């Protein structure tokens, strides 16, 4: 949080069919529908999240990610970062308060990787869903499906990893927590964090800019990941791979797809990162093990199925 | 089993038996064949792109990034969103772009 960027705040995803998407994100993942807006966007959150929403779905004829938003500590930070982003060379767009319901003003910019990111300082906080703020019970009754607890991070495929890293570390105060280096020492994957998590956003080098690999949601235990796998089979949901463990971050995971082909992950566990920690390094010749620790080889889909 | 539609994939010569209402890609996976690459199965990633050579199909929603209106008019489609209505023929395209780490 060196530059006042606190944490991930929201992700807006495009889906081909809203009704099918809601069946997936609400009935299967267990996110809570919080609101809808005049544009037809639907606002969701995991039950442990304090904010009013963290996932926004928008119907479109091309799936993928519109933007990923991070919360900053206050409006003065937003003003300062807006200038610093412009100085870095980013074109900064201002979005008025209320453009996303319940969210204050946002600034949006395109990273060198070709992805759009946002910063905001204020969003309505409705508290954890289904438990009171005073003397809260362990969990609420009535959760559905995988009972995803929160939106956690995403993995993005794109161009210009070095400049993207410079933007996230020098301007936004992220740390490089984990990386994959090829034989020539070039970074082909970078996992960035703004707090103690192993990653808040990660990038993999790819010939096309701005591609979306997955949005990830946090579960409490390995048992929950196995239960998620059962639900994926029960609902005949398109699976990618898992349950397994990652080498990178060491999280325990399963990957699957939403009905529009956006990849999702639910995971538990994983490493932590303090700001003084050097990055954890994997070498590209061990990439299979770095991504899928048990199979020790990549499935082709992991590198090519993107939205 | 006359209710099955027989769809030939031209590159491999494989013949897939597709149930009414079943997507071409789903039928291929059910029969343990691999003549069309499998991606997201949701019309989003473009990995399973094929060209319709002959026959009639229903089309589900698919990403306009991978199949533009023009391409669709020329018979291109994603196999996960292609529902055969009779015996037909397709050709796998194999256009997927791979991430850098495996390109060395």
Coordinates of C-alpha atoms in Angstrom, one line a residue:
Chain A
X1 CA 0.0 0.0 0.0
X2 CA 3.0 2.2 -0.6
X3 CA 1.2 4.6 -2.8
X4 CA -2.2 4.6 -1.2
X5 CA -3.8 1.8 -3.4
X6 CA -5.4 -0.5 -0.8
X7 CA -7.0 -3.5 -2.4
X8 CA -9.1 -4.9 -5.3
X9 CA -12.5 -3.4 -5.5
X10 CA -14.4 -4.6 -8.5
X11 CA -14.3 -6.3 -11.8
X12 CA -16.7 -5.7 -14.7
X13 CA -17.2 -8.7 -16.9
X14 CA -19.0 -9.0 -20.2
X15 CA -21.3 -12.0 -20.8
X16 CA -23.2 -13.2 -23.8
X17 CA -26.4 -14.0 -22.0
X18 CA -27.2 -12.4 -18.6
X19 CA -29.7 -15.0 -17.5
X20 CA -27.3 -17.9 -18.1
X21 CA -24.5 -15.8 -16.4
X22 CA -26.6 -15.2 -13.3
X23 CA -27.4 -18.9 -13.0
X24 CA -23.7 -19.5 -13.0
X25 CA -22.4 -16.6 -10.8
X26 CA -25.3 -16.7 -8.3
X27 CA -26.6 -20.3 -8.2
X28 CA -23.3 -22.1 -8.8
X29 CA -20.6 -19.7 -7.4
X30 CA -22.9 -18.5 -4.7
X31 CA -22.3 -14.7 -5.2
X32 CA -25.1 -12.5 -3.9
X33 CA -27.1 -10.3 -6.3
X34 CA -27.0 -6.8 -4.8
X35 CA -28.4 -4.5 -7.5
X36 CA -29.1 -3.8 -11.1
X37 CA -28.9 -0.5 -13.1
X38 CA -30.5 1.2 -16.0
X39 CA -27.9 -0.2 -18.4
X40 CA -29.0 -3.7 -17.4
X41 CA -25.8 -4.3 -15.5
X42 CA -26.1 -6.7 -12.5
X43 CA -24.0 -6.1 -9.3
X44 CA -22.8 -9.1 -7.3
X45 CA -20.6 -9.8 -4.3
X46 CA -19.2 -12.6 -2.2
X47 CA -20.8 -12.8 1.2
X48 CA -17.8 -11.8 3.3
X49 CA -17.2 -8.6 1.3
X50 CA -17.9 -5.3 3.1
X51 CA -18.5 -3.3 -0.1
X52 CA -21.9 -3.1 -1.8
X53 CA -20.5 -5.0 -4.8
X54 CA -17.4 -6.5 -6.3
X55 CA -18.5 -8.1 -9.6
X56 CA -20.5 -6.3 -12.3
X57 CA -21.8 -8.2 -15.2
X58 CA -22.7 -6.5 -18.5
X59 CA -24.4 -8.2 -21.4
X60 CA -22.4 -7.8 -24.7
X61 CA -21.7 -9.7 -27.9
X62 CA -18.1 -10.3 -26.9
X63 CA -17.2 -11.8 -23.4
X64 CA -14.1 -10.6 -21.5
X65 CA -13.1 -8.1 -18.9
X66 CA -14.2 -4.4 -19.2
X67 CA -12.0 -3.3 -16.3
X68 CA -10.6 -4.1 -12.9
X69 CA -10.9 -1.5 -10.1
X70 CA -8.8 -0.9 -7.0
X71 CA -9.8 1.1 -4.0
X72 CA -7.4 3.9 -2.8
X73 CA -7.3 5.3 0.7
X74 CA -8.9 8.7 0.0
X75 CA -9.8 11.3 -2.6
X76 CA -6.5 13.2 -2.3
X77 CA -4.7 10.0 -3.3
X78 CA -7.0 9.6 -6.2
X79 CA -6.1 13.2 -7.3
X80 CA -2.4 12.5 -6.9
X81 CA -2.4 9.2 -8.7
X82 CA -4.4 10.7 -11.5
X83 CA -1.5 13.1 -12.1
X84 CA 1.1 10.4 -11.7
X85 CA -0.7 8.1 -14.2
X86 CA -0.8 11.0 -16.7
X87 CA 2.9 11.7 -16.1
X88 CA 3.6 8.0 -16.7
X89 CA 1.9 8.4 -20.1
X90 CA -1.5 6.9 -19.4
X91 CA -4.6 8.6 -20.7
X92 CA -6.8 9.1 -17.7
X93 CA -10.6 9.1 -18.0
X94 CA -12.8 10.4 -15.2
X95 CA -16.1 8.7 -14.4
X96 CA -18.6 10.5 -12.2
X97 CA -19.9 9.2 -8.9
X98 CA -22.9 7.0 -9.4
X99 CA -21.9 5.7 -12.9
X100 CA -21.5 2.5 -11.0
X101 CA -24.4 2.5 -8.5
X102 CA -23.1 3.1 -5.0
X103 CA -19.6 3.9 -6.1
X104 CA -17.9 7.3 -5.9
X105 CA -16.0 8.9 -8.8
X106 CA -13.5 6.7 -10.6
X107 CA -10.5 7.2 -12.8
X108 CA -9.8 4.8 -15.6
X109 CA -6.6 4.1 -17.5
X110 CA -5.2 1.6 -19.9
X111 CA -2.1 -0.3 -18.8
X112 CA 0.7 -1.0 -21.3
X113 CA -0.6 -4.6 -21.3
X114 CA -3.8 -3.4 -23.0
X115 CA -6.1 -3.9 -20.0
X116 CA -8.2 -1.2 -18.4
X117 CA -7.9 -0.5 -14.7
X118 CA -9.8 1.9 -12.4
X119 CA -9.2 3.6 -9.1
X120 CA -11.8 4.8 -6.7
X121 CA -11.8 6.1 -3.1
X122 CA -15.4 5.7 -2.0
X123 CA -18.0 2.9 -2.3
X124 CA -21.0 2.3 -0.2
X125 CA -20.3 -0.4 2.4
X126 CA -23.3 -2.6 3.2
X127 CA -21.2 -5.0 5.4
X128 CA -20.9 -8.7 5.2
X129 CA -24.0 -10.3 3.7
X130 CA -26.3 -12.1 6.1
X131 CA -24.4 -11.6 9.4
X132 CA -24.6 -8.6 11.7
X133 CA -21.7 -6.2 12.2
X134 CA -22.0 -6.6 16.0
X135 CA -21.3 -10.1 17.4
X136 CA -21.3 -11.6 13.9
X137 CA -22.0 -15.3 13.5
X138 CA -19.5 -17.5 11.7
X139 CA -21.4 -17.6 8.4
X140 CA -24.8 -16.8 7.1
X141 CA -27.5 -19.4 6.3
X142 CA -28.9 -19.5 2.8
X143 CA -25.7 -19.3 0.8
X144 CA -25.9 -21.1 -2.6
X145 CA -23.5 -23.4 -4.5
X146 CA -19.8 -22.9 -3.9
X147 CA -20.5 -20.2 -1.3
X148 CA -17.6 -18.1 -2.8
X149 CA -16.5 -15.7 0.0
X150 CA -14.9 -12.9 -2.1
X151 CA -13.6 -11.8 -5.5
X152 CA -9.9 -12.2 -5.0
X153 CA -7.8 -11.5 -8.1
X154 CA -7.5 -11.9 -11.8
X155 CA -5.0 -13.2 -14.3
X156 CA -4.6 -11.2 -17.5
X157 CA -2.7 -12.1 -20.7
X158 CA -1.2 -9.2 -22.6
X159 CA 1.8 -7.4 -24.1
X160 CA 4.6 -5.2 -22.6
X161 CA 5.0 -6.9 -19.2
X162 CA 8.1 -4.7 -18.2
X163 CA 6.2 -1.4 -18.7
X164 CA 3.2 -2.8 -17.0
X165 CA 5.3 -3.9 -14.0
X166 CA 6.8 -0.4 -13.9
X167 CA 3.4 1.2 -13.8
X168 CA 2.1 -1.1 -11.1
X169 CA 5.1 -0.8 -8.9
X170 CA 6.4 2.7 -9.4
X171 CA 3.1 4.5 -9.8
X172 CA 0.6 2.3 -7.9
X173 CA 2.8 0.9 -5.2
X174 CA 2.3 -2.8 -6.0
X175 CA 5.1 -5.4 -5.2
X176 CA 6.3 -8.1 -7.4
X177 CA 5.4 -11.2 -5.4
X178 CA 6.1 -14.0 -7.9
X179 CA 7.5 -14.3 -11.4
X180 CA 8.4 -16.7 -14.1
X181 CA 11.7 -16.1 -16.0
X182 CA 12.7 -17.7 -19.3
X183 CA 16.3 -18.9 -20.1
X184 CA 17.2 -15.4 -21.2
X185 CA 16.0 -13.9 -17.9
X186 CA 13.0 -12.3 -19.5
X187 CA 9.9 -12.2 -17.3
X188 CA 7.1 -14.1 -18.9
X189 CA 4.7 -14.0 -15.9
X190 CA 4.4 -11.5 -13.1
X191 CA 2.2 -11.8 -10.0
X192 CA 1.6 -8.4 -8.3
X193 CA 0.2 -7.6 -4.9
X194 CA -0.7 -4.5 -3.1
X195 CA -1.2 -6.1 0.3
X196 CA -0.2 -9.5 1.9
X197 CA -1.8 -11.7 -0.7
X198 CA 0.3 -13.6 -3.2
X199 CA -1.4 -11.7 -5.9
X200 CA -4.1 -9.1 -6.5
X201 CA -3.5 -9.1 -10.3
X202 CA -1.2 -11.2 -12.4
X203 CA 0.0 -10.9 -16.0
X204 CA 1.3 -13.5 -18.5
X205 CA 3.2 -12.4 -21.7
X206 CA 1.0 -12.9 -24.7
X207 CA 1.2 -11.7 -28.4
X208 CA -2.3 -10.0 -28.2
X209 CA -3.0 -7.1 -25.8
X210 CA -5.8 -6.9 -23.3
X211 CA -6.9 -10.6 -23.0
X212 CA -8.7 -12.0 -20.0
X213 CA -7.6 -15.3 -18.5
X214 CA -9.6 -15.7 -15.3
X215 CA -11.3 -14.1 -12.3
X216 CA -10.7 -15.9 -9.0
X217 CA -12.9 -16.3 -6.0
X218 CA -11.7 -17.3 -2.5
X219 CA -12.9 -20.3 -0.6
X220 CA -12.0 -21.3 2.9
X221 CA -10.7 -24.8 2.6
X222 CA -9.6 -27.7 0.3
X223 CA -12.8 -29.4 1.3
X224 CA -14.7 -26.4 -0.2
X225 CA -12.6 -26.7 -3.4
X226 CA -13.5 -30.4 -3.7
X227 CA -17.1 -29.5 -3.1
X228 CA -16.9 -26.9 -5.8
X229 CA -15.6 -29.6 -8.1
X230 CA -18.6 -31.8 -7.3
X231 CA -21.0 -28.9 -8.1
X232 CA -19.2 -28.3 -11.4
X233 CA -19.9 -31.9 -12.3
X234 CA -23.5 -31.9 -11.0
X235 CA -24.3 -28.8 -13.0
X236 CA -22.4 -30.1 -16.1
X237 CA -20.4 -26.8 -16.1
X238 CA -17.5 -26.5 -18.5
X239 CA -14.3 -27.5 -16.6
X240 CA -10.8 -26.5 -17.4
X241 CA -8.6 -28.3 -14.9
X242 CA -8.5 -29.4 -11.3
X243 CA -8.9 -29.7 -8.4
X244 CA -5.1 -29.4 -8.1
X245 CA -2.4 -27.1 -6.6
X246 CA -0.4 -24.3 -8.2
X247 CA 3.3 -24.1 -7.9
X248 CA 3.1 -20.3 -8.3
X249 CA 1.5 -19.0 -5.1
X250 CA 0.9 -22.7 -4.0
X251 CA -2.9 -22.1 -3.9
X252 CA -5.2 -25.1 -4.1
X253 CA -7.5 -24.6 -7.1
X254 CA -10.0 -25.5 -9.7
X255 CA -10.6 -23.8 -13.0
X256 CA -13.9 -23.7 -15.0
X257 CA -15.7 -21.5 -17.4
X258 CA -18.8 -19.4 -17.2
X259 CA -21.5 -19.9 -19.9
X260 CA -19.9 -17.2 -22.0
X261 CA -16.4 -18.7 -21.9
X262 CA -14.9 -16.4 -19.2
X263 CA -12.6 -18.6 -17.1
X264 CA -13.3 -18.6 -13.3
X265 CA -11.2 -20.0 -10.5
X266 CA -12.1 -20.9 -7.0
X267 CA -9.2 -21.5 -4.7
X268 CA -8.0 -21.7 -1.1
X269 CA -4.7 -21.3 0.8
X270 CA -1.6 -20.0 -0.9
X271 CA 1.5 -18.0 0.1
X272 CA 1.7 -14.6 1.7
X273 CA 3.8 -11.6 0.8
X274 CA 5.4 -8.9 2.9
X275 CA 6.7 -5.8 1.2
X276 CA 10.3 -6.7 2.1
X277 CA 10.1 -10.2 0.6
X278 CA 12.1 -10.8 -2.6
X279 CA 9.9 -12.2 -5.5
X280 CA 9.5 -15.9 -5.7
X281 CA 10.9 -17.1 -9.0
X282 CA 9.9 -20.0 -11.2
X283 CA 11.9 -20.8 -14.4
X284 CA 10.0 -21.2 -17.7
X285 CA 11.5 -24.7 -18.1
X286 CA 9.4 -25.7 -15.1
X287 CA 6.3 -23.8 -16.2
X288 CA 4.1 -26.9 -16.2
X289 CA 4.9 -27.5 -12.5
X290 CA 4.7 -23.8 -11.7
X291 CA 1.1 -23.6 -13.0
X292 CA -0.2 -27.2 -12.2
X293 CA 2.0 -28.5 -9.4
X294 CA 0.6 -32.1 -9.6
X295 CA 0.3 -32.8 -13.3
X296 CA 3.5 -30.9 -14.0
X297 CA 2.4 -30.1 -17.5
X298 CA 0.3 -27.4 -18.9
X299 CA -2.9 -28.1 -20.8
X300 CA -3.0 -26.4 -24.1
X301 CA -6.3 -24.7 -23.1
X302 CA -4.5 -22.7 -20.3
X303 CA -2.5 -20.9 -22.9
X304 CA -5.1 -20.4 -25.6
X305 CA -8.6 -20.2 -24.1
X306 CA -9.0 -16.5 -23.4
X307 CA -11.7 -13.9 -23.6
Chain B
X1 CA -29.7 -45.0 -34.6
X2 CA -31.1 -42.8 -37.4
X3 CA -31.8 -39.9 -35.0
X4 CA -28.1 -39.2 -34.8
X5 CA -26.7 -36.6 -37.2
X6 CA -23.4 -37.6 -38.8
X7 CA -20.9 -34.7 -39.1
X8 CA -17.7 -35.3 -40.9
X9 CA -14.6 -33.2 -39.9
X10 CA -12.7 -32.7 -43.2
X11 CA -9.1 -32.4 -42.0
X12 CA -9.1 -35.6 -39.9
X13 CA -11.8 -37.5 -41.7
X14 CA -13.4 -38.3 -38.4
X15 CA -17.2 -38.7 -38.4
X16 CA -19.0 -37.5 -35.2
X17 CA -22.4 -38.7 -34.3
X18 CA -24.3 -35.8 -32.8
X19 CA -27.6 -36.1 -30.8
X20 CA -30.4 -33.6 -31.6
X21 CA -29.9 -30.5 -29.5
X22 CA -26.2 -31.4 -28.7
X23 CA -23.4 -29.1 -29.8
X24 CA -20.9 -30.5 -32.3
X25 CA -18.0 -30.0 -29.7
X26 CA -19.9 -31.7 -26.9
X27 CA -20.6 -34.7 -29.2
X28 CA -16.9 -34.9 -30.1
X29 CA -15.9 -34.9 -26.5
X30 CA -18.5 -37.5 -25.6
X31 CA -17.1 -39.8 -28.3
X32 CA -13.5 -39.3 -27.0
X33 CA -12.3 -37.7 -30.2
X34 CA -10.0 -34.7 -30.7
X35 CA -10.4 -33.4 -34.2
X36 CA -11.5 -30.0 -33.0
X37 CA -9.5 -28.2 -30.2
X38 CA -11.6 -27.7 -27.1
X39 CA -11.5 -24.3 -25.3
X40 CA -14.1 -22.7 -23.0
X41 CA -17.1 -24.5 -24.5
X42 CA -19.1 -21.3 -24.1
X43 CA -18.7 -19.4 -27.4
X44 CA -16.1 -17.1 -25.9
X45 CA -12.5 -18.1 -26.7
X46 CA -12.6 -19.1 -30.3
X47 CA -10.4 -22.2 -29.9
X48 CA -13.0 -24.5 -31.5
X49 CA -13.5 -22.5 -34.7
X50 CA -14.7 -24.4 -37.7
X51 CA -15.9 -23.7 -41.2
X52 CA -19.2 -25.2 -42.3
X53 CA -18.6 -27.0 -45.5
X54 CA -22.1 -28.4 -46.0
X55 CA -25.3 -29.0 -44.1
X56 CA -27.7 -27.1 -41.9
X57 CA -27.0 -25.9 -38.3
X58 CA -28.6 -23.9 -35.5
X59 CA -26.2 -21.3 -34.1
X60 CA -25.9 -20.3 -30.4
X61 CA -24.4 -17.0 -29.1
X62 CA -20.7 -16.6 -29.8
X63 CA -18.2 -13.9 -29.3
X64 CA -18.1 -11.4 -32.2
X65 CA -14.4 -11.1 -31.7
X66 CA -13.9 -14.6 -33.0
X67 CA -16.8 -14.8 -35.5
X68 CA -17.8 -11.5 -37.0
X69 CA -21.2 -11.2 -38.8
X70 CA -19.3 -11.3 -42.1
X71 CA -17.4 -14.5 -41.1
X72 CA -20.6 -16.1 -40.0
X73 CA -22.1 -15.3 -43.4
X74 CA -19.2 -17.2 -44.8
X75 CA -20.0 -20.3 -42.7
X76 CA -17.4 -19.8 -39.9
X77 CA -18.6 -20.7 -36.4
X78 CA -17.5 -22.1 -33.0
X79 CA -18.2 -25.8 -32.7
X80 CA -19.4 -25.4 -29.1
X81 CA -22.2 -23.2 -30.4
X82 CA -23.0 -25.2 -33.5
X83 CA -26.1 -27.5 -33.4
X84 CA -26.4 -29.8 -36.4
X85 CA -29.8 -30.2 -37.9
X86 CA -28.8 -33.1 -40.2
X87 CA -25.8 -34.8 -41.7
X88 CA -23.2 -32.3 -42.5
X89 CA -19.5 -31.5 -42.9
X90 CA -17.2 -29.0 -41.2
X91 CA -13.5 -28.2 -41.3
X92 CA -11.5 -27.3 -38.2
X93 CA -9.6 -23.9 -38.4
X94 CA -7.0 -24.2 -35.6
X95 CA -6.4 -20.4 -35.2
X96 CA -5.7 -20.2 -31.5
X97 CA -2.9 -17.8 -30.4
X98 CA -0.6 -19.3 -27.7
X99 CA 0.9 -17.4 -24.8
X100 CA 4.6 -16.7 -25.0
X101 CA 6.2 -19.1 -22.5
X102 CA 5.6 -22.2 -24.7
X103 CA 6.7 -20.5 -27.9
X104 CA 10.4 -21.0 -27.5

